[in-house]
């Protein structure tokens, strides 16, 4: 009897979560208001120009391995 109750609870929870994932808000056909700011291309390019160039090359794996390979003796 206990197994039947547990199985029914698991089935109910699974069905409830699957149903919740499939719900969508009602669409009345109206277009949403465009509240996103417009991108100013000139300001974007000017901001990119102000970023300084790095002096050293960035090594993302620098902490995981040495930057200089080990020298082999002859």
XYZ file of C-alpha atoms in Angstrom:
74
model
C 0.000 0.000 0.000
C 2.828 2.361 0.891
C 4.523 1.748 -2.484
C 1.279 2.583 -4.293
C 0.956 5.905 -2.435
C 4.610 6.817 -3.148
C 4.229 5.908 -6.827
C 1.064 8.032 -7.109
C 2.817 10.997 -5.463
C 5.815 10.729 -7.789
C 3.528 10.496 -10.809
C 1.517 13.518 -9.675
C 4.634 15.615 -9.066
C 6.107 14.651 -12.421
C 2.918 15.490 -14.275
C 2.567 18.815 -12.430
C 6.109 19.916 -13.290
C 5.686 18.926 -16.939
C 2.437 20.867 -17.130
C 4.023 23.947 -15.557
C 6.796 23.954 -18.153
C 4.346 23.972 -21.041
C 2.309 26.997 -19.940
C 2.633 30.245 -21.852
C 1.219 33.630 -20.993
C -1.842 34.625 -23.017
C -1.044 36.667 -26.113
C -3.624 39.292 -26.981
C -1.990 40.037 -30.354
C -0.596 43.440 -29.383
C 3.080 44.105 -29.994
C 5.117 44.739 -26.851
C 6.469 48.241 -26.346
C 10.044 48.694 -27.529
C 11.730 49.777 -24.294
C 15.239 48.699 -25.263
C 17.741 51.528 -25.676
C 19.080 52.126 -29.166
C 22.748 51.357 -29.725
C 24.825 54.358 -30.742
C 27.453 52.990 -33.120
C 29.707 56.045 -32.913
C 29.779 55.959 -29.111
C 30.437 52.206 -29.176
C 33.401 52.562 -31.532
C 34.751 55.512 -29.527
C 34.569 53.436 -26.342
C 36.466 50.596 -28.054
C 39.186 53.026 -29.122
C 39.685 54.154 -25.502
C 40.542 50.623 -24.345
C 44.342 50.437 -24.015
C 46.251 47.696 -25.799
C 47.858 45.189 -23.385
C 51.661 45.179 -23.215
C 51.952 41.443 -22.538
C 50.086 38.652 -24.247
C 47.377 37.238 -21.950
C 47.743 33.557 -21.103
C 44.503 32.126 -19.680
C 46.240 28.844 -18.777
C 49.183 30.567 -17.085
C 48.209 29.342 -13.623
C 47.785 25.749 -14.762
C 51.107 25.338 -16.525
C 54.390 27.234 -16.732
C 54.544 29.903 -19.410
C 58.040 28.821 -20.499
C 58.465 25.200 -21.638
C 61.114 23.180 -19.794
C 64.518 23.265 -21.476
C 65.856 19.866 -22.549
C 69.483 19.165 -21.695
C 71.704 17.981 -24.554
